[in-house]
One Martini backbone bead per residue (centre of mass of N, CA, C, O) as a GRO file, in nm:
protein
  322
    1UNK     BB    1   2.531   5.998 -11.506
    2UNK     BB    2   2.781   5.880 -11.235
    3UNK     BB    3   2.777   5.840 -10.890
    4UNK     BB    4   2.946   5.829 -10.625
    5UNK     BB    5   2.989   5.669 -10.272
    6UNK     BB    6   2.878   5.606  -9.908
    7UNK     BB    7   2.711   5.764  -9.797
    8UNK     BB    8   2.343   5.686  -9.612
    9UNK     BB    9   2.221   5.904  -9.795
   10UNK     BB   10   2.014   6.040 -10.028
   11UNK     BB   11   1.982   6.207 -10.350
   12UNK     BB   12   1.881   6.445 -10.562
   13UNK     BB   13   1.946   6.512 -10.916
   14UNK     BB   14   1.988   6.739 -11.179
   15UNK     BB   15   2.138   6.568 -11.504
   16UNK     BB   16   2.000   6.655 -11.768
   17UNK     BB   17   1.930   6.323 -11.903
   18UNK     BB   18   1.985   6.301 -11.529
   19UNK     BB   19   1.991   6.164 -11.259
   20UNK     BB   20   2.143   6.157 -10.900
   21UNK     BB   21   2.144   5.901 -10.666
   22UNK     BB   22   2.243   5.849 -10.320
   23UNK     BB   23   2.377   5.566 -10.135
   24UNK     BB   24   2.444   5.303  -9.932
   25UNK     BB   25   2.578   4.981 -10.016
   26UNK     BB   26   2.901   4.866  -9.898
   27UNK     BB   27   3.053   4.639  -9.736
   28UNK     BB   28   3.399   4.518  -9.631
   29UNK     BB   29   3.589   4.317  -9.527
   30UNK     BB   30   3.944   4.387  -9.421
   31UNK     BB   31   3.991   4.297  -9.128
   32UNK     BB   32   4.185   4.185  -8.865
   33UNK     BB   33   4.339   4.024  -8.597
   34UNK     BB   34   4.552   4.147  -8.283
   35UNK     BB   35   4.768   3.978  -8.090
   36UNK     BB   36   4.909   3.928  -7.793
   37UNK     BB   37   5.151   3.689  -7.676
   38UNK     BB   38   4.922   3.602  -7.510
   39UNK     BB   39   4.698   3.416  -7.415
   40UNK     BB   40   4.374   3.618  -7.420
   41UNK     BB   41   4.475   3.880  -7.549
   42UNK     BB   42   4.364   4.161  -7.662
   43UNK     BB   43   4.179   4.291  -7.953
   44UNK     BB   44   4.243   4.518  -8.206
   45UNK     BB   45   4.058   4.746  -8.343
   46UNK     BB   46   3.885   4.758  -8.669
   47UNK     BB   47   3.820   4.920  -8.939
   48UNK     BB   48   3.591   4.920  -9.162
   49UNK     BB   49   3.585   4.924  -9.494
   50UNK     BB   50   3.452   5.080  -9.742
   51UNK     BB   51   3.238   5.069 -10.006
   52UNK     BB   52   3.127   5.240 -10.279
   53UNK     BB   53   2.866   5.370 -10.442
   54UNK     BB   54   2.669   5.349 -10.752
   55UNK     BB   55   2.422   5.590 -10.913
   56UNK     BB   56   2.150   5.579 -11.119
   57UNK     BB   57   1.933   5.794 -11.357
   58UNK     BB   58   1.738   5.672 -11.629
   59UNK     BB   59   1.529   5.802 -11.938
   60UNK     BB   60   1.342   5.661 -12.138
   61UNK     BB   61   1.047   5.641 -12.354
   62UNK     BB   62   0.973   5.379 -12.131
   63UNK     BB   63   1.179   5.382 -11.917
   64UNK     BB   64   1.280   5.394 -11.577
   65UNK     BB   65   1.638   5.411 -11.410
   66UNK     BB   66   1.748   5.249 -11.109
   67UNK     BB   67   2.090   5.213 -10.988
   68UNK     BB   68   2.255   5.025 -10.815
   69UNK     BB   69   2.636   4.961 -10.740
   70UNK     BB   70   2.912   4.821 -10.659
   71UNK     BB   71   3.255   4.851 -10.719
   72UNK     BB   72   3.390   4.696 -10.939
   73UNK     BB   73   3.585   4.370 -10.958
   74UNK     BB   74   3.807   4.163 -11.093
   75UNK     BB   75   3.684   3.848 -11.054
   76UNK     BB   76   3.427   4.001 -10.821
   77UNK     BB   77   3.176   3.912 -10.633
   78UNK     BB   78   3.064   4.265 -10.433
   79UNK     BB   79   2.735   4.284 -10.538
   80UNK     BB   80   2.412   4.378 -10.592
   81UNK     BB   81   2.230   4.468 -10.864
   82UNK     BB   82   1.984   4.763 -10.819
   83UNK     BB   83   1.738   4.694 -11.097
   84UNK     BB   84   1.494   5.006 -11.148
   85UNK     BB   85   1.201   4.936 -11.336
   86UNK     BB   86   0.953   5.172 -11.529
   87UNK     BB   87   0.660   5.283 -11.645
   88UNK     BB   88   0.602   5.544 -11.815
   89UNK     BB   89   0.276   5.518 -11.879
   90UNK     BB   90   0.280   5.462 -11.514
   91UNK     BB   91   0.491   5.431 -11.314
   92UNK     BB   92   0.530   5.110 -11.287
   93UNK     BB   93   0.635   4.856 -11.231
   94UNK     BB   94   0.819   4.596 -11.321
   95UNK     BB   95   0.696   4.231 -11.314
   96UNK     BB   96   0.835   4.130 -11.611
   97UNK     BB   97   1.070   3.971 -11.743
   98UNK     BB   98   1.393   3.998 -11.950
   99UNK     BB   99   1.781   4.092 -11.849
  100UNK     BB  100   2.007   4.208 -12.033
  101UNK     BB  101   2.381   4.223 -11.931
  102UNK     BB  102   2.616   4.424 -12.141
  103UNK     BB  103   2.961   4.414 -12.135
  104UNK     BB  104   3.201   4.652 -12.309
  105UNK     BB  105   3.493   4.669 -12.433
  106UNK     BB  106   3.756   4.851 -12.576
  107UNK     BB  107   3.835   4.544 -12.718
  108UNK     BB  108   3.544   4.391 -12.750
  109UNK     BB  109   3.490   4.275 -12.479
  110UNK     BB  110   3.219   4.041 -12.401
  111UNK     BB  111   2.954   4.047 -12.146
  112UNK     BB  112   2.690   3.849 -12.029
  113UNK     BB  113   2.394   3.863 -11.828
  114UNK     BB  114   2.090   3.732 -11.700
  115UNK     BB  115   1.757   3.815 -11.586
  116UNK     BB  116   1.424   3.655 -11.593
  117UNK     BB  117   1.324   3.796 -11.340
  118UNK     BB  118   1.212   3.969 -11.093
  119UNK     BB  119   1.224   3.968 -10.751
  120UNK     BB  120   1.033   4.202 -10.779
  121UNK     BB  121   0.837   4.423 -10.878
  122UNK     BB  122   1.119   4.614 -11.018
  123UNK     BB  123   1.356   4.429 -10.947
  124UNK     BB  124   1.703   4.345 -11.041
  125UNK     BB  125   1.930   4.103 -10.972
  126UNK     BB  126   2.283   4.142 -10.975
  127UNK     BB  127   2.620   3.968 -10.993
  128UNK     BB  128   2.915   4.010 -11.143
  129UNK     BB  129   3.177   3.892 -11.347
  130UNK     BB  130   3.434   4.038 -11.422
  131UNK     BB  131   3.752   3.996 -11.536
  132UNK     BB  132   3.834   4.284 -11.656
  133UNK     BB  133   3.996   4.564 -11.608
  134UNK     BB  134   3.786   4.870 -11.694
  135UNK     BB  135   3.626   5.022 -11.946
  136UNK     BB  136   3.273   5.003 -11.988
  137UNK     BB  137   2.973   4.901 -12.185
  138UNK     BB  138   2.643   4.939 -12.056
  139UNK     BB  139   2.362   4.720 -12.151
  140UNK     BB  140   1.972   4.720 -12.103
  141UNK     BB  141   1.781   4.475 -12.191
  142UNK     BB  142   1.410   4.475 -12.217
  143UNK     BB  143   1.164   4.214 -12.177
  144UNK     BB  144   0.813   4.287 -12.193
  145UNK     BB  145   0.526   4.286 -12.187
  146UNK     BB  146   0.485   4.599 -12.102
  147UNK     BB  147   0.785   4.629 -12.207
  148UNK     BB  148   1.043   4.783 -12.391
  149UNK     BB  149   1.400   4.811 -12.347
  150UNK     BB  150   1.704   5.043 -12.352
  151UNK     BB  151   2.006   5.093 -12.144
  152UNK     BB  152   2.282   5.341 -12.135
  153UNK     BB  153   2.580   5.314 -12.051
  154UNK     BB  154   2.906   5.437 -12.112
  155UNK     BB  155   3.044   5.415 -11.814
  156UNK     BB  156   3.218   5.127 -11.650
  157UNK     BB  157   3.421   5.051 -11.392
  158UNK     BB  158   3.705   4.862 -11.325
  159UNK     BB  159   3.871   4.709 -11.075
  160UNK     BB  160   4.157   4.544 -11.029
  161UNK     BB  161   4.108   4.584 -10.729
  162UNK     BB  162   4.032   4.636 -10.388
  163UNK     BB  163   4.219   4.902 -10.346
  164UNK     BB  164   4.130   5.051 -10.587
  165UNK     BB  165   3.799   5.078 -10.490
  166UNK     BB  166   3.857   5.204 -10.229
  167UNK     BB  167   3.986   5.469 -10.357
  168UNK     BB  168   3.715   5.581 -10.465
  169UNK     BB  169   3.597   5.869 -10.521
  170UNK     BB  170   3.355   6.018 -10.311
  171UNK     BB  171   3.024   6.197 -10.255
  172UNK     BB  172   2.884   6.386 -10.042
  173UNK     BB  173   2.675   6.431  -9.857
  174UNK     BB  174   2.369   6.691  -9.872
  175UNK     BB  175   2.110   6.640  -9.726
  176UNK     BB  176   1.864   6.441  -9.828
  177UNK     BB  177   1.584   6.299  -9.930
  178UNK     BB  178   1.432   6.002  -9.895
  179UNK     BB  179   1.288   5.828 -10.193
  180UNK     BB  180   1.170   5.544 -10.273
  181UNK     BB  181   1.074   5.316 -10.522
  182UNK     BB  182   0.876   5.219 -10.342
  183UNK     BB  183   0.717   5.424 -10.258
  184UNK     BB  184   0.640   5.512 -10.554
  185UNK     BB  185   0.450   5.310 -10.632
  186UNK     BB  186   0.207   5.294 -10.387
  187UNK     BB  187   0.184   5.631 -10.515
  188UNK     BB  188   0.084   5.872 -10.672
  189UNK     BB  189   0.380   5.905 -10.916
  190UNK     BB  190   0.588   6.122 -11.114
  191UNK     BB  191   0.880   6.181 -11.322
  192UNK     BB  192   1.041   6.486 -11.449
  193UNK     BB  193   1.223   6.691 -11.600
  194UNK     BB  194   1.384   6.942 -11.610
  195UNK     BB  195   1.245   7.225 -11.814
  196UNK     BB  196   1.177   7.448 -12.029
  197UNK     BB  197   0.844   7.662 -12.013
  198UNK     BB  198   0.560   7.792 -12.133
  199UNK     BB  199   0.387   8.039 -11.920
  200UNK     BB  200   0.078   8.112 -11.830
  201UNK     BB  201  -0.069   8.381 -11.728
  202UNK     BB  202  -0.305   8.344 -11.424
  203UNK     BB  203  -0.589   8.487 -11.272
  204UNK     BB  204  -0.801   8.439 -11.022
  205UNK     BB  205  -1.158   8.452 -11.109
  206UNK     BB  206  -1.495   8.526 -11.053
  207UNK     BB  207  -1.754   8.364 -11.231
  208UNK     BB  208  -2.031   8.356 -11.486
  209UNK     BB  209  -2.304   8.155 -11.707
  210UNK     BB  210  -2.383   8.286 -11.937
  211UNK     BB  211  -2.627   8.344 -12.207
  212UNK     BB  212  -2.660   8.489 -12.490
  213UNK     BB  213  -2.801   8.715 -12.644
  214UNK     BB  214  -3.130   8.543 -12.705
  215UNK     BB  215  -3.071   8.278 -12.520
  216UNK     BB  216  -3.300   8.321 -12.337
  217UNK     BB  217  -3.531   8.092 -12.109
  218UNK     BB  218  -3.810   8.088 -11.931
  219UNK     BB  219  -3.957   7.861 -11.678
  220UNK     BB  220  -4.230   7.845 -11.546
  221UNK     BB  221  -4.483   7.755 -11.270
  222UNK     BB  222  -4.819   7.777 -11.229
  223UNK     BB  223  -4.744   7.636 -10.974
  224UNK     BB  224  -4.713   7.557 -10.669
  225UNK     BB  225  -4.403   7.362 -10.484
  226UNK     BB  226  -4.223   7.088 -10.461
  227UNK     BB  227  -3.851   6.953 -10.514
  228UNK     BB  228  -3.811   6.613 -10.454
  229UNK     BB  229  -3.488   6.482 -10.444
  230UNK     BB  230  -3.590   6.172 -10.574
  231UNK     BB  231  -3.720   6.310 -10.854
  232UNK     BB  232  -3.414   6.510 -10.893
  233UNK     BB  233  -3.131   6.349 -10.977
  234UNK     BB  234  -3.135   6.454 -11.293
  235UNK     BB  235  -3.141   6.744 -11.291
  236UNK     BB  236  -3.024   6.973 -11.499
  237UNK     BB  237  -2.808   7.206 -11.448
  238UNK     BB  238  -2.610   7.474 -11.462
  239UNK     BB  239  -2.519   7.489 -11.811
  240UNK     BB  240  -2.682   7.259 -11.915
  241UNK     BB  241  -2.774   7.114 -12.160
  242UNK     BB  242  -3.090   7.126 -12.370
  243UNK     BB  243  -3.423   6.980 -12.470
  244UNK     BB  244  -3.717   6.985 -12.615
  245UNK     BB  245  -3.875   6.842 -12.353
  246UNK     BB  246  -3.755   6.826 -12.136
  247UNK     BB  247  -3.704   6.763 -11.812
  248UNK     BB  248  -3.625   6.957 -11.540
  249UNK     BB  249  -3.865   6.951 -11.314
  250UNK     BB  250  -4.011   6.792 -11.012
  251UNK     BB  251  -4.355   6.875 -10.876
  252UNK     BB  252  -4.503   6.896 -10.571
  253UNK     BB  253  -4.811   7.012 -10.514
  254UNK     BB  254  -4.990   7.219 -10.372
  255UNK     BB  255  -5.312   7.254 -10.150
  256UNK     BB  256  -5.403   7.503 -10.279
  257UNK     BB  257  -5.573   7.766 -10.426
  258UNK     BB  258  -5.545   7.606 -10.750
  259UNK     BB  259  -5.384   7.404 -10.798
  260UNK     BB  260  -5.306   7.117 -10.911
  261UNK     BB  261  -5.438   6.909 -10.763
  262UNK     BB  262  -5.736   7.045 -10.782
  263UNK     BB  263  -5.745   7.027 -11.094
  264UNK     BB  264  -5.697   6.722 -11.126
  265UNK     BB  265  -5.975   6.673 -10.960
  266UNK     BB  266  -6.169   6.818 -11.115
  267UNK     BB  267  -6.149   6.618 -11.343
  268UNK     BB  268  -6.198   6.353 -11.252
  269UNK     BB  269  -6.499   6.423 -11.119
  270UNK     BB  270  -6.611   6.530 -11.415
  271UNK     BB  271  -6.572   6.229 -11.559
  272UNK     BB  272  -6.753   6.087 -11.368
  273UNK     BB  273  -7.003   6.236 -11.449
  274UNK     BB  274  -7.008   6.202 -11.763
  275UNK     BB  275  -7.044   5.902 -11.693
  276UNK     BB  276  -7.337   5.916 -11.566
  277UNK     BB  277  -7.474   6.147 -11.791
  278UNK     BB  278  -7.500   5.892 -11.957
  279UNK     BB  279  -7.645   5.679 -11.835
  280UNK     BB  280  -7.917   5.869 -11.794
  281UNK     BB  281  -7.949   5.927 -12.088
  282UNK     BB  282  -8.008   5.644 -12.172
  283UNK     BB  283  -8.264   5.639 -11.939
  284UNK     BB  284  -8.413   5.866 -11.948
  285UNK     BB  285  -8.351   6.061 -11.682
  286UNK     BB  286  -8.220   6.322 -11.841
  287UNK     BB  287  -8.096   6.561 -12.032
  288UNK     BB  288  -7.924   6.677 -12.288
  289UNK     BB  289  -7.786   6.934 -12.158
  290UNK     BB  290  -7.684   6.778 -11.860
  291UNK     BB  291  -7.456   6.682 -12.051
  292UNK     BB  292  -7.344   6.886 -12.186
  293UNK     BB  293  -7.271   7.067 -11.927
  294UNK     BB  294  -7.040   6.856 -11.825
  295UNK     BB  295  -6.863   6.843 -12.066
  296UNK     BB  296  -6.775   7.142 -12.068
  297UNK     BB  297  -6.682   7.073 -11.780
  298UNK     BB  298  -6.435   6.928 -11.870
  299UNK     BB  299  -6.281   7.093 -12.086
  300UNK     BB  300  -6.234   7.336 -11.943
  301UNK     BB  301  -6.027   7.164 -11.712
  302UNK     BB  302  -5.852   7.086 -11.900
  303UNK     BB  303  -5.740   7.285 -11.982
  304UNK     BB  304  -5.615   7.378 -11.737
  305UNK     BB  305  -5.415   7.139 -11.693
  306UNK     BB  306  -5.264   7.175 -11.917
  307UNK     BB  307  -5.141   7.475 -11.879
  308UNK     BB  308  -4.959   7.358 -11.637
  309UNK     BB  309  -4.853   7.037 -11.748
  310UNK     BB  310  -5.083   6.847 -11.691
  311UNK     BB  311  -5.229   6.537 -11.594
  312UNK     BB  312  -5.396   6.199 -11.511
  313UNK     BB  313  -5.137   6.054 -11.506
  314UNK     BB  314  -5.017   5.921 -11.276
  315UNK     BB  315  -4.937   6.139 -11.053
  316UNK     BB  316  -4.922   6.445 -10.860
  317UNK     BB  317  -4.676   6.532 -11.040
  318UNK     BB  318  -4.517   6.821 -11.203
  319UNK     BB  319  -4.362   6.874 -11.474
  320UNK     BB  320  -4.112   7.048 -11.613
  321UNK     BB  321  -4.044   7.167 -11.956
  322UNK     BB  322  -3.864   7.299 -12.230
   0.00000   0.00000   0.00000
């Protein structure tokens, strides 16, 4: 549908599969000055009449055309069609490509006119020069990198005089907001026909992410610790899968009575000793009871640190896994 115009603010309304914005595009000087018979007599003010313009919204499958355009006159350039083309895969202008416009008459007399590339981003200005006036079938047909696309008007009218023109009533404004098709290109924003859809009703409630019964497993770690955010900033959230053996948590163990540090000096200590009644037994300096006795508390000590978790590689933090 395409809707003529006058007054200076845009409107946007939803018309089947298309849009209608409108706002002022052209004035056209058509007053004289008035002298009276003295010279340097006062001049009679003359209000300029205004032209109409003319606003389309159109979307096909490729772009969004939003076109807007004065009142064509037959065998006069009236002023620059400005056709405003986006990119429906993301909203965002076409930036280069080439426009052709064709007028096709009811007598099937055809006028061409290209426009090799956009003025600016998304907009590409056209001035045509139609010979006859009449009603014509206007196709826009886009190839661009980006997209091609074609857009067809069904009926653009051509007044056959600049009076003809004047006369073409025009659609009142309803006090609408504009948004200008600049303004949408740079920040995130897409246009969509209003059309029915089933809508599916929700209401919001609070819940929690529990395993199913049977497939709880807790972890717990046999030592007091601290787990230094450092250290864990891996470590997997609440809800998300796990695999056999995965690290949970990394703790730093407290310095407390049994702790995993306590645990694993004493076993460091104790393989220094093991390695010293080694070479005593070997010099014949202790007997070999006090070297097996030594050993004994070696494995001992190690079966505690294992049993923890940790082990003597590596710093004092003990992983925690699953």
């Amino acid at each position: 549908m395409i809707r003529k115009r006058r007054r200076s603010t845009r409107r946007i309304h939803s018309v089947g599969r298309m849009m209608v914005i409108g706002r002022v595009r052209v004035s056209i000087l058509a007053g004289f000055a008035l002298a009276n018979g003295s010279c340097g007599g006062p001049t009679a003010d003359v209000q300029e009449p205004e032209m109409g313009a003319v606003v389309v919204t159109q979307w096909n499958d490729s772009t969004e055309l939003f076109l807007e355009y004065p009142h064509p006159v037959a065998g006069q350039q009236t002023g620059n069609w400005a056709i405003h083309l986006s990119d429906m895969e993301d909203f965002q202008p076409i930036r280069s490509g080439r426009l052709t416009v064709t007028f096709t008459s009811e007598e099937n007399q055809v006028e061409t006119f290209v426009v090799e590339a956009p003025a600016r981003d998304g907009i590409f200005l056209l001035d045509p020069l139609v010979r006859e006036g009449g009603d014509y079938r206007v196709e826009l047909s886009l190839a661009s990198p980006q997209v091609n696309s074609l857009h067809v008007l069904s009926r653009v009218s051509v007044s056959s005089t600049l009076e003809e023109a004047f006369a073409v009533e025009d659609v009142e404004d309803d006090g609408g907001i504009a948004f200008l098709k600049e303004q949408q290109w740079v920040i995130p924003f897409a246009l969509e026909l209003v059309a029915e859809h089933e809508v599916q009703q929700t209401v919001p409630v609070p819940g929690e992410i529990v395993p199913p019964d049977g497939a709880l497993v807790q972890v717990s770690a046999l030592v007091d610790g601290i787990a230094p955010a450092d250290k864990n900033r891996n470590a997997p959230s609440v809800g998300e899968p796990v695999r056999e053996g995965q690290v949970l948590v990394v703790l730093a163990p407290t310095a407390q009575e049994g702790s995993f540090a306590q645990a694993r000096g004493r076993v460091e200590g104790l393989l220094v000793e093991v390695q010293r009644s080694e070479r005593l037994f070997e010099a014949g300096a202790i007997p070999r009871r006090r070297l097996e006795d030594a050993r004994h508390d070696l494995e001992v000590a190690r079966a505690e640190l294992d049993a923890m978790g940790g082990s003597t590689d590596g710093d004092y933090s003990l992983s925690l896994r699953a």
